[in-house]
Structure formats: structure tokens, C-alpha cells
PDB file of C-alpha atoms in Angstrom:
ATOM      1  CA  UNK B   1      29.716  45.703 -13.793  1.00 48.00           C
ATOM      2  CA  UNK B   2      31.491  48.808 -15.169  1.00 46.00           C
ATOM      3  CA  UNK B   3      34.125  48.373 -12.707  1.00 44.00           C
ATOM      4  CA  UNK B   4      34.056  44.301 -14.340  1.00 44.00           C
ATOM      5  CA  UNK B   5      34.833  46.127 -17.635  1.00 43.00           C
ATOM      6  CA  UNK B   6      37.250  48.080 -17.402  1.00 42.00           C
ATOM      7  CA  UNK B   7      39.373  45.792 -15.765  1.00 40.00           C
ATOM      8  CA  UNK B   8      38.432  42.175 -17.886  1.00 39.00           C
ATOM      9  CA  UNK B   9      40.159  43.683 -20.476  1.00 42.00           C
ATOM     10  CA  UNK B  10      43.600  44.635 -19.829  1.00 41.00           C
ATOM     11  CA  UNK B  11      46.264  42.498 -19.914  1.00 35.00           C
ATOM     12  CA  UNK B  12      49.623  43.340 -18.751  1.00 33.00           C
ATOM     13  CA  UNK B  13      50.290  46.731 -18.352  1.00 31.00           C
ATOM     14  CA  UNK B  14      53.206  48.002 -20.344  1.00 32.00           C
ATOM     15  CA  UNK B  15      52.921  50.299 -22.876  1.00 33.00           C
ATOM     16  CA  UNK B  16      50.377  49.222 -25.254  1.00 36.00           C
ATOM     17  CA  UNK B  17      50.289  49.923 -28.516  1.00 37.00           C
ATOM     18  CA  UNK B  18      48.809  52.700 -28.123  1.00 36.00           C
ATOM     19  CA  UNK B  19      50.916  54.796 -27.351  1.00 36.00           C
ATOM     20  CA  UNK B  20      52.905  55.480 -30.984  1.00 35.00           C
ATOM     21  CA  UNK B  21      52.526  56.736 -34.030  1.00 30.00           C
ATOM     22  CA  UNK B  22      54.441  57.347 -36.837  1.00 29.00           C
ATOM     23  CA  UNK B  23      55.743  59.973 -39.402  1.00 32.00           C
ATOM     24  CA  UNK B  24      55.601  59.601 -42.941  1.00 33.00           C
ATOM     25  CA  UNK B  25      54.065  58.937 -46.777  1.00 37.00           C
ATOM     26  CA  UNK B  26      51.465  60.140 -48.405  1.00 37.00           C
ATOM     27  CA  UNK B  27      54.080  62.431 -49.618  1.00 41.00           C
ATOM     28  CA  UNK B  28      55.721  61.913 -53.524  1.00 41.00           C
ATOM     29  CA  UNK B  29      57.978  59.742 -51.219  1.00 52.00           C
ATOM     30  CA  UNK B  30      55.430  57.318 -50.156  1.00 70.00           C
ATOM     31  CA  UNK B  31      52.754  57.713 -51.391  1.00 78.00           C
ATOM     32  CA  UNK B  32      49.302  55.949 -50.180  1.00 87.00           C
ATOM     33  CA  UNK B  33      51.192  54.933 -47.094  1.00 93.00           C
ATOM     34  CA  UNK B  34      50.363  56.629 -43.244  1.00 94.00           C
ATOM     35  CA  UNK B  35      53.671  55.350 -42.341  1.00 95.00           C
ATOM     36  CA  UNK B  36      56.723  53.746 -43.168  1.00 95.00           C
ATOM     37  CA  UNK B  37      58.067  51.989 -40.436  1.00 95.00           C
ATOM     38  CA  UNK B  38      61.898  50.533 -40.722  1.00 94.00           C
ATOM     39  CA  UNK B  39      60.987  50.338 -44.739  1.00 92.00           C
ATOM     40  CA  UNK B  40      57.372  48.182 -44.787  1.00 93.00           C
ATOM     41  CA  UNK B  41      54.238  50.654 -45.017  1.00 96.00           C
ATOM     42  CA  UNK B  42      51.407  50.579 -43.363  1.00 96.00           C
ATOM     43  CA  UNK B  43      48.576  51.185 -46.427  1.00 96.00           C
ATOM     44  CA  UNK B  44      45.988  53.782 -45.789  1.00 96.00           C
ATOM     45  CA  UNK B  45      43.813  51.526 -47.167  1.00 96.00           C
ATOM     46  CA  UNK B  46      44.974  49.179 -44.099  1.00 96.00           C
ATOM     47  CA  UNK B  47      44.511  51.567 -41.281  1.00 96.00           C
ATOM     48  CA  UNK B  48      41.350  52.807 -43.167  1.00 96.00           C
ATOM     49  CA  UNK B  49      40.600  49.119 -42.815  1.00 97.00           C
ATOM     50  CA  UNK B  50      40.897  48.997 -39.029  1.00 96.00           C
ATOM     51  CA  UNK B  51      38.950  51.748 -38.631  1.00 96.00           C
ATOM     52  CA  UNK B  52      35.661  50.472 -40.750  1.00 97.00           C
ATOM     53  CA  UNK B  53      35.627  47.354 -39.119  1.00 97.00           C
ATOM     54  CA  UNK B  54      35.321  49.576 -35.544  1.00 97.00           C
ATOM     55  CA  UNK B  55      32.895  51.612 -36.754  1.00 96.00           C
ATOM     56  CA  UNK B  56      30.557  48.852 -37.914  1.00 96.00           C
ATOM     57  CA  UNK B  57      30.701  46.882 -34.570  1.00 96.00           C
ATOM     58  CA  UNK B  58      30.612  50.148 -32.861  1.00 95.00           C
ATOM     59  CA  UNK B  59      27.143  50.881 -35.057  1.00 95.00           C
ATOM     60  CA  UNK B  60      25.742  47.323 -34.371  1.00 94.00           C
ATOM     61  CA  UNK B  61      25.485  48.971 -30.586  1.00 93.00           C
ATOM     62  CA  UNK B  62      23.148  50.219 -28.297  1.00 91.00           C
ATOM     63  CA  UNK B  63      25.746  52.684 -26.973  1.00 91.00           C
ATOM     64  CA  UNK B  64      26.847  52.846 -30.957  1.00 93.00           C
ATOM     65  CA  UNK B  65      26.170  57.315 -31.013  1.00 93.00           C
ATOM     66  CA  UNK B  66      28.608  57.092 -27.815  1.00 93.00           C
ATOM     67  CA  UNK B  67      30.756  55.109 -28.542  1.00 93.00           C
ATOM     68  CA  UNK B  68      31.782  57.072 -32.043  1.00 93.00           C
ATOM     69  CA  UNK B  69      31.492  61.007 -30.255  1.00 90.00           C
ATOM     70  CA  UNK B  70      34.320  59.105 -27.764  1.00 88.00           C
ATOM     71  CA  UNK B  71      35.858  58.014 -30.552  1.00 88.00           C
ATOM     72  CA  UNK B  72      37.218  60.649 -32.662  1.00 84.00           C
ATOM     73  CA  UNK B  73      40.703  59.516 -33.476  1.00 86.00           C
ATOM     74  CA  UNK B  74      40.088  56.985 -33.969  1.00 91.00           C
ATOM     75  CA  UNK B  75      42.070  57.322 -36.930  1.00 91.00           C
ATOM     76  CA  UNK B  76      45.029  57.670 -34.753  1.00 89.00           C
ATOM     77  CA  UNK B  77      44.702  55.292 -32.165  1.00 88.00           C
ATOM     78  CA  UNK B  78      44.772  52.722 -34.685  1.00 93.00           C
ATOM     79  CA  UNK B  79      48.108  53.875 -36.272  1.00 92.00           C
ATOM     80  CA  UNK B  80      49.497  54.525 -33.264  1.00 87.00           C
ATOM     81  CA  UNK B  81      49.215  51.069 -32.164  1.00 91.00           C
ATOM     82  CA  UNK B  82      49.819  49.510 -35.650  1.00 94.00           C
ATOM     83  CA  UNK B  83      53.193  51.233 -35.214  1.00 94.00           C
ATOM     84  CA  UNK B  84      54.045  50.674 -32.203  1.00 94.00           C
ATOM     85  CA  UNK B  85      53.027  46.593 -33.038  1.00 95.00           C
ATOM     86  CA  UNK B  86      56.422  46.918 -34.932  1.00 96.00           C
ATOM     87  CA  UNK B  87      58.351  48.705 -32.505  1.00 96.00           C
ATOM     88  CA  UNK B  88      57.765  46.197 -30.307  1.00 96.00           C
ATOM     89  CA  UNK B  89      58.872  43.894 -31.946  1.00 97.00           C
ATOM     90  CA  UNK B  90      61.722  44.915 -33.642  1.00 97.00           C
ATOM     91  CA  UNK B  91      62.554  45.283 -29.172  1.00 97.00           C
ATOM     92  CA  UNK B  92      61.377  41.922 -28.946  1.00 97.00           C
ATOM     93  CA  UNK B  93      63.674  40.269 -31.603  1.00 97.00           C
ATOM     94  CA  UNK B  94      66.500  41.996 -29.936  1.00 96.00           C
ATOM     95  CA  UNK B  95      65.152  40.949 -26.696  1.00 96.00           C
ATOM     96  CA  UNK B  96      65.496  37.024 -27.815  1.00 97.00           C
ATOM     97  CA  UNK B  97      61.484  37.737 -27.165  1.00 97.00           C
ATOM     98  CA  UNK B  98      59.168  35.913 -29.100  1.00 96.00           C
ATOM     99  CA  UNK B  99      55.395  35.244 -28.338  1.00 96.00           C
ATOM    100  CA  UNK B 100      53.797  31.580 -29.732  1.00 96.00           C
ATOM    101  CA  UNK B 101      49.982  31.330 -30.752  1.00 95.00           C
ATOM    102  CA  UNK B 102      49.149  29.000 -27.415  1.00 96.00           C
ATOM    103  CA  UNK B 103      50.496  32.045 -25.405  1.00 97.00           C
ATOM    104  CA  UNK B 104      47.975  34.496 -26.936  1.00 96.00           C
ATOM    105  CA  UNK B 105      45.158  31.400 -26.739  1.00 96.00           C
ATOM    106  CA  UNK B 106      46.219  31.053 -23.310  1.00 97.00           C
ATOM    107  CA  UNK B 107      45.985  34.679 -22.671  1.00 97.00           C
ATOM    108  CA  UNK B 108      43.076  35.219 -24.399  1.00 97.00           C
ATOM    109  CA  UNK B 109      41.093  32.070 -22.573  1.00 97.00           C
ATOM    110  CA  UNK B 110      42.368  33.769 -19.227  1.00 97.00           C
ATOM    111  CA  UNK B 111      40.240  37.234 -20.377  1.00 96.00           C
ATOM    112  CA  UNK B 112      37.139  35.444 -21.856  1.00 97.00           C
ATOM    113  CA  UNK B 113      36.609  33.971 -18.210  1.00 96.00           C
ATOM    114  CA  UNK B 114      37.331  37.038 -16.191  1.00 94.00           C
ATOM    115  CA  UNK B 115      34.543  38.902 -18.235  1.00 95.00           C
ATOM    116  CA  UNK B 116      32.177  36.243 -18.617  1.00 96.00           C
ATOM    117  CA  UNK B 117      32.277  34.950 -21.792  1.00 96.00           C
ATOM    118  CA  UNK B 118      32.907  35.431 -25.227  1.00 96.00           C
ATOM    119  CA  UNK B 119      30.176  37.825 -26.256  1.00 95.00           C
ATOM    120  CA  UNK B 120      30.876  39.830 -22.439  1.00 96.00           C
ATOM    121  CA  UNK B 121      34.575  40.103 -24.537  1.00 96.00           C
ATOM    122  CA  UNK B 122      33.874  41.386 -27.791  1.00 96.00           C
ATOM    123  CA  UNK B 123      31.202  43.949 -25.461  1.00 95.00           C
ATOM    124  CA  UNK B 124      33.882  44.864 -23.192  1.00 94.00           C
ATOM    125  CA  UNK B 125      36.173  44.711 -26.211  1.00 95.00           C
ATOM    126  CA  UNK B 126      34.851  47.697 -28.445  1.00 95.00           C
ATOM    127  CA  UNK B 127      33.397  49.798 -25.445  1.00 93.00           C
ATOM    128  CA  UNK B 128      36.242  49.902 -23.641  1.00 91.00           C
ATOM    129  CA  UNK B 129      39.230  49.543 -25.925  1.00 90.00           C
ATOM    130  CA  UNK B 130      37.910  50.635 -29.741  1.00 93.00           C
ATOM    131  CA  UNK B 131      38.878  46.991 -30.685  1.00 96.00           C
ATOM    132  CA  UNK B 132      36.149  45.695 -33.251  1.00 96.00           C
ATOM    133  CA  UNK B 133      36.168  41.003 -32.536  1.00 96.00           C
ATOM    134  CA  UNK B 134      39.052  40.177 -35.167  1.00 96.00           C
ATOM    135  CA  UNK B 135      41.279  42.535 -33.751  1.00 96.00           C
ATOM    136  CA  UNK B 136      41.304  41.510 -29.878  1.00 97.00           C
ATOM    137  CA  UNK B 137      43.655  38.447 -31.095  1.00 96.00           C
ATOM    138  CA  UNK B 138      46.402  41.126 -31.660  1.00 95.00           C
ATOM    139  CA  UNK B 139      45.540  43.380 -28.692  1.00 96.00           C
ATOM    140  CA  UNK B 140      45.914  40.059 -26.822  1.00 97.00           C
ATOM    141  CA  UNK B 141      50.015  39.171 -28.586  1.00 96.00           C
ATOM    142  CA  UNK B 142      51.077  42.502 -27.818  1.00 95.00           C
ATOM    143  CA  UNK B 143      50.144  43.192 -24.809  1.00 94.00           C
ATOM    144  CA  UNK B 144      51.823  39.234 -23.971  1.00 96.00           C
ATOM    145  CA  UNK B 145      54.926  40.622 -25.683  1.00 97.00           C
ATOM    146  CA  UNK B 146      55.043  43.645 -23.518  1.00 95.00           C
ATOM    147  CA  UNK B 147      55.241  41.334 -20.591  1.00 95.00           C
ATOM    148  CA  UNK B 148      57.687  39.141 -22.099  1.00 97.00           C
ATOM    149  CA  UNK B 149      59.508  41.838 -22.822  1.00 97.00           C
ATOM    150  CA  UNK B 150      59.984  43.331 -19.527  1.00 96.00           C
ATOM    151  CA  UNK B 151      60.158  40.217 -17.807  1.00 95.00           C
ATOM    152  CA  UNK B 152      63.466  39.333 -20.454  1.00 96.00           C
ATOM    153  CA  UNK B 153      65.253  42.393 -19.461  1.00 95.00           C
ATOM    154  CA  UNK B 154      64.360  42.679 -16.103  1.00 95.00           C
ATOM    155  CA  UNK B 155      61.959  45.348 -16.169  1.00 92.00           C
ATOM    156  CA  UNK B 156      59.788  46.678 -12.712  1.00 89.00           C
ATOM    157  CA  UNK B 157      57.928  49.413 -14.043  1.00 86.00           C
ATOM    158  CA  UNK B 158      56.776  50.661 -17.341  1.00 83.00           C
ATOM    159  CA  UNK B 159      59.490  53.420 -17.404  1.00 87.00           C
ATOM    160  CA  UNK B 160      62.168  50.848 -17.335  1.00 92.00           C
ATOM    161  CA  UNK B 161      60.905  49.590 -20.929  1.00 93.00           C
ATOM    162  CA  UNK B 162      61.083  53.568 -22.872  1.00 93.00           C
ATOM    163  CA  UNK B 163      64.926  52.968 -23.428  1.00 95.00           C
ATOM    164  CA  UNK B 164      64.119  49.667 -25.404  1.00 96.00           C
ATOM    165  CA  UNK B 165      61.464  50.866 -27.336  1.00 96.00           C
ATOM    166  CA  UNK B 166      62.864  54.103 -27.795  1.00 95.00           C
ATOM    167  CA  UNK B 167      66.160  52.321 -29.154  1.00 96.00           C
ATOM    168  CA  UNK B 168      64.264  50.439 -31.614  1.00 96.00           C
ATOM    169  CA  UNK B 169      62.272  53.265 -32.809  1.00 94.00           C
ATOM    170  CA  UNK B 170      65.376  55.302 -33.393  1.00 94.00           C
ATOM    171  CA  UNK B 171      66.528  51.839 -35.805  1.00 95.00           C
ATOM    172  CA  UNK B 172      62.884  51.678 -37.328  1.00 95.00           C
ATOM    173  CA  UNK B 173      63.427  55.340 -39.211  1.00 92.00           C
ATOM    174  CA  UNK B 174      59.566  55.681 -38.100  1.00 93.00           C
ATOM    175  CA  UNK B 175      57.701  58.138 -41.170  1.00 92.00           C
ATOM    176  CA  UNK B 176      54.700  59.283 -40.655  1.00 93.00           C
ATOM    177  CA  UNK B 177      52.131  61.092 -43.330  1.00 91.00           C
ATOM    178  CA  UNK B 178      52.230  64.481 -42.101  1.00 88.00           C
ATOM    179  CA  UNK B 179      48.171  63.498 -42.216  1.00 87.00           C
ATOM    180  CA  UNK B 180      48.300  61.815 -38.552  1.00 88.00           C
ATOM    181  CA  UNK B 181      51.254  64.106 -37.260  1.00 86.00           C
ATOM    182  CA  UNK B 182      54.825  63.367 -36.222  1.00 87.00           C
ATOM    183  CA  UNK B 183      56.626  60.153 -34.896  1.00 85.00           C
ATOM    184  CA  UNK B 184      58.436  61.582 -31.703  1.00 85.00           C
ATOM    185  CA  UNK B 185      60.539  58.488 -31.382  1.00 87.00           C
ATOM    186  CA  UNK B 186      61.856  59.637 -28.182  1.00 84.00           C
ATOM    187  CA  UNK B 187      58.020  59.511 -26.142  1.00 82.00           C
ATOM    188  CA  UNK B 188      57.177  56.283 -28.584  1.00 85.00           C
ATOM    189  CA  UNK B 189      54.294  58.076 -30.139  1.00 81.00           C
ATOM    190  CA  UNK B 190      52.574  60.517 -32.625  1.00 74.00           C
ATOM    191  CA  UNK B 191      54.144  64.440 -31.034  1.00 71.00           C
ATOM    192  CA  UNK B 192      50.107  65.143 -31.373  1.00 66.00           C
ATOM    193  CA  UNK B 193      48.962  62.553 -29.133  1.00 55.00           C
ATOM    194  CA  UNK B 194      49.155  61.294 -25.270  1.00 53.00           C
ATOM    195  CA  UNK B 195      49.695  57.786 -24.937  1.00 53.00           C
ATOM    196  CA  UNK B 196      47.516  56.357 -22.221  1.00 51.00           C
ATOM    197  CA  UNK B 197      50.603  54.555 -21.011  1.00 45.00           C
ATOM    198  CA  UNK B 198      52.697  57.288 -20.690  1.00 44.00           C
ATOM    199  CA  UNK B 199      50.572  58.856 -18.696  1.00 44.00           C
ATOM    200  CA  UNK B 200      50.547  55.790 -16.326  1.00 44.00           C
ATOM    201  CA  UNK B 201      54.596  55.516 -16.606  1.00 40.00           C
ATOM    202  CA  UNK B 202      54.933  55.472 -12.774  1.00 39.00           C
ATOM    203  CA  UNK B 203      52.841  52.664 -12.465  1.00 40.00           C
ATOM    204  CA  UNK B 204      54.621  48.738 -11.775  1.00 38.00           C
ATOM    205  CA  UNK B 205      54.474  46.973 -14.533  1.00 40.00           C
ATOM    206  CA  UNK B 206      54.225  43.909 -13.255  1.00 38.00           C
ATOM    207  CA  UNK B 207      55.403  42.005 -15.323  1.00 37.00           C
ATOM    208  CA  UNK B 208      55.349  38.074 -13.620  1.00 38.00           C
ATOM    209  CA  UNK B 209      51.602  38.794 -13.235  1.00 37.00           C
ATOM    210  CA  UNK B 210      49.370  36.404 -15.075  1.00 37.00           C
ATOM    211  CA  UNK B 211      47.242  37.406 -18.539  1.00 36.00           C
ATOM    212  CA  UNK B 212      44.446  37.519 -15.466  1.00 36.00           C
ATOM    213  CA  UNK B 213      46.256  39.841 -13.423  1.00 37.00           C
ATOM    214  CA  UNK B 214      44.820  42.579 -15.426  1.00 37.00           C
ATOM    215  CA  UNK B 215      45.279  45.958 -15.093  1.00 37.00           C
ATOM    216  CA  UNK B 216      44.770  49.852 -16.958  1.00 36.00           C
ATOM    217  CA  UNK B 217      42.287  49.352 -19.897  1.00 38.00           C
ATOM    218  CA  UNK B 218      43.290  49.434 -23.281  1.00 48.00           C
ATOM    219  CA  UNK B 219      44.510  51.674 -25.132  1.00 44.00           C
ATOM    220  CA  UNK B 220      42.720  51.412 -28.584  1.00 50.00           C
ATOM    221  CA  UNK B 221      40.342  53.871 -27.670  1.00 36.00           C
ATOM    222  CA  UNK B 222      41.688  56.374 -24.708  1.00 36.00           C
ATOM    223  CA  UNK B 223      42.090  59.779 -25.386  1.00 35.00           C
ATOM    224  CA  UNK B 224      39.609  60.042 -27.828  1.00 34.00           C
ATOM    225  CA  UNK B 225      37.131  63.232 -27.235  1.00 32.00           C
ATOM    226  CA  UNK B 226      37.842  64.855 -30.529  1.00 35.00           C
ATOM    227  CA  UNK B 227      35.057  65.100 -33.205  1.00 33.00           C
ATOM    228  CA  UNK B 228      35.193  62.237 -35.825  1.00 35.00           C
ATOM    229  CA  UNK B 229      35.416  64.471 -38.558  1.00 35.00           C
ATOM    230  CA  UNK B 230      38.888  65.490 -37.401  1.00 39.00           C
ATOM    231  CA  UNK B 231      40.334  62.514 -37.858  1.00 46.00           C
ATOM    232  CA  UNK B 232      41.630  61.728 -41.269  1.00 41.00           C
ATOM    233  CA  UNK B 233      41.510  57.549 -40.487  1.00 43.00           C
ATOM    234  CA  UNK B 234      37.335  57.942 -41.298  1.00 44.00           C
ATOM    235  CA  UNK B 235      38.639  59.606 -44.919  1.00 38.00           C
ATOM    236  CA  UNK B 236      37.902  58.554 -48.453  1.00 32.00           C
ATOM    237  CA  UNK B 237      41.368  59.649 -49.147  1.00 33.00           C
ATOM    238  CA  UNK B 238      44.713  58.344 -49.574  1.00 32.00           C
ATOM    239  CA  UNK B 239      46.768  60.677 -49.663  1.00 36.00           C
TER     240      UNK B 239
END
């Protein structure tokens, strides 16, 4: 059963969103921002809302205590994904890649089928990916975008995708609030956070696989094993 949980949720592979983080804001230049990406602010309040949604779902789970314990870096993980989505969107745009609503819906339907139902998918998303129910569609769209981008540029491995992401990341001039770390544009991640997709960089990206041919695990919750008190994303501050 656990093996099924691990495989049911991941859609392509390539670098999720989870691994990138940003650097900026909360400073005098960008008060109240967790990061600024390409001139667009990621508000601390928006980040805290993402974290709160997950915490609420975790508290309703029979595994509540363990889920919370295992996601101490949840604020950083969520910020990383929010930043990465913007980097990925820029790279996709430059490659002429777009994802339709139907493509996202079809990919989610495949995930639901593999999971054994909508309720099971939600459980797996929370347990394995640190995803609240209303965050699943964003995750699916991210995976489909990565998959189509890999196809568009002929990427055969995750490492093949890195140059286009680095280019987009540098062009966006990611600025992260020091509370959350600093952005490493060359590695597409927060400087003090090891993105799970980078650790798997030598694995095939399998860009031509159908959404149900899933590998890996969603990165929204990976690398999170620190005490929750160390997570500024759970703080009420808006610095």
C-alpha cells in the first residue's frame, strides 16, 4: 500500500517545484514580501495561506502528529514552489510551451484513477506531497508543464532542463526575503535547501511518458525534517 502511495502522486519527473527558492523582500525595499520574482511580489501573507491550508488538512488526518513533525520546513518548501512556478512559466513561454486546462484536467484524472479515487488522491497528496486539496491542481499543472517543456527542447534527462531554467531564473532576478534564505539562480533553489529533483538529476526525465507513468515523489514536502519552530512560513509575522 505504501508503495502505491509513493507512485500514485508523481506525474512526470523533471524538477518540481519544489525545489527552487527565492531571495528577497521583507526588507525596506519590499516590505511584506517573501520574494520578488521578475518584479512580481510573493506576499508573506500568500505564503502563510499556503502553509495554513496544509496545516489544516494535516490536523484533520489520523496521522496528524507525524505529518506535522515531518514537514518542519513547509514554509520554505512552499515558497520554493511558488518561485519555481514563475521560473518554469518563463522558461515554458520562451520555448513556446503552454498547458491547457484540459491537459491539466486529463492529467489529474489519470492520477485519480491510479490512486483509486479522489479521496485516495487527496490522502496521498497530503501524506507524500504536503499538498492541501486545493493545491493539487497547481502541482499537476507544474508537472505537465515540465513534461511539455522537456519535449519541446528535446531534454532526455532532468539535467538537460537545467540550462533553460537557469536562464529564466537569472532573467527574473529573484529576490528573496533573508528570513527564507537566498536564491541560487544557478541551481534553481534556495541556497540552504537541497531540492529533491536535483538529487535525482541523473535519472531520465522520461518527457514522453503519459501522466500515469509516474516516477518519484512530489517535492512539496521533501527535505522537511526540522522542528516546525524553525519554519518562518508558519509564523504570523509579515516581515
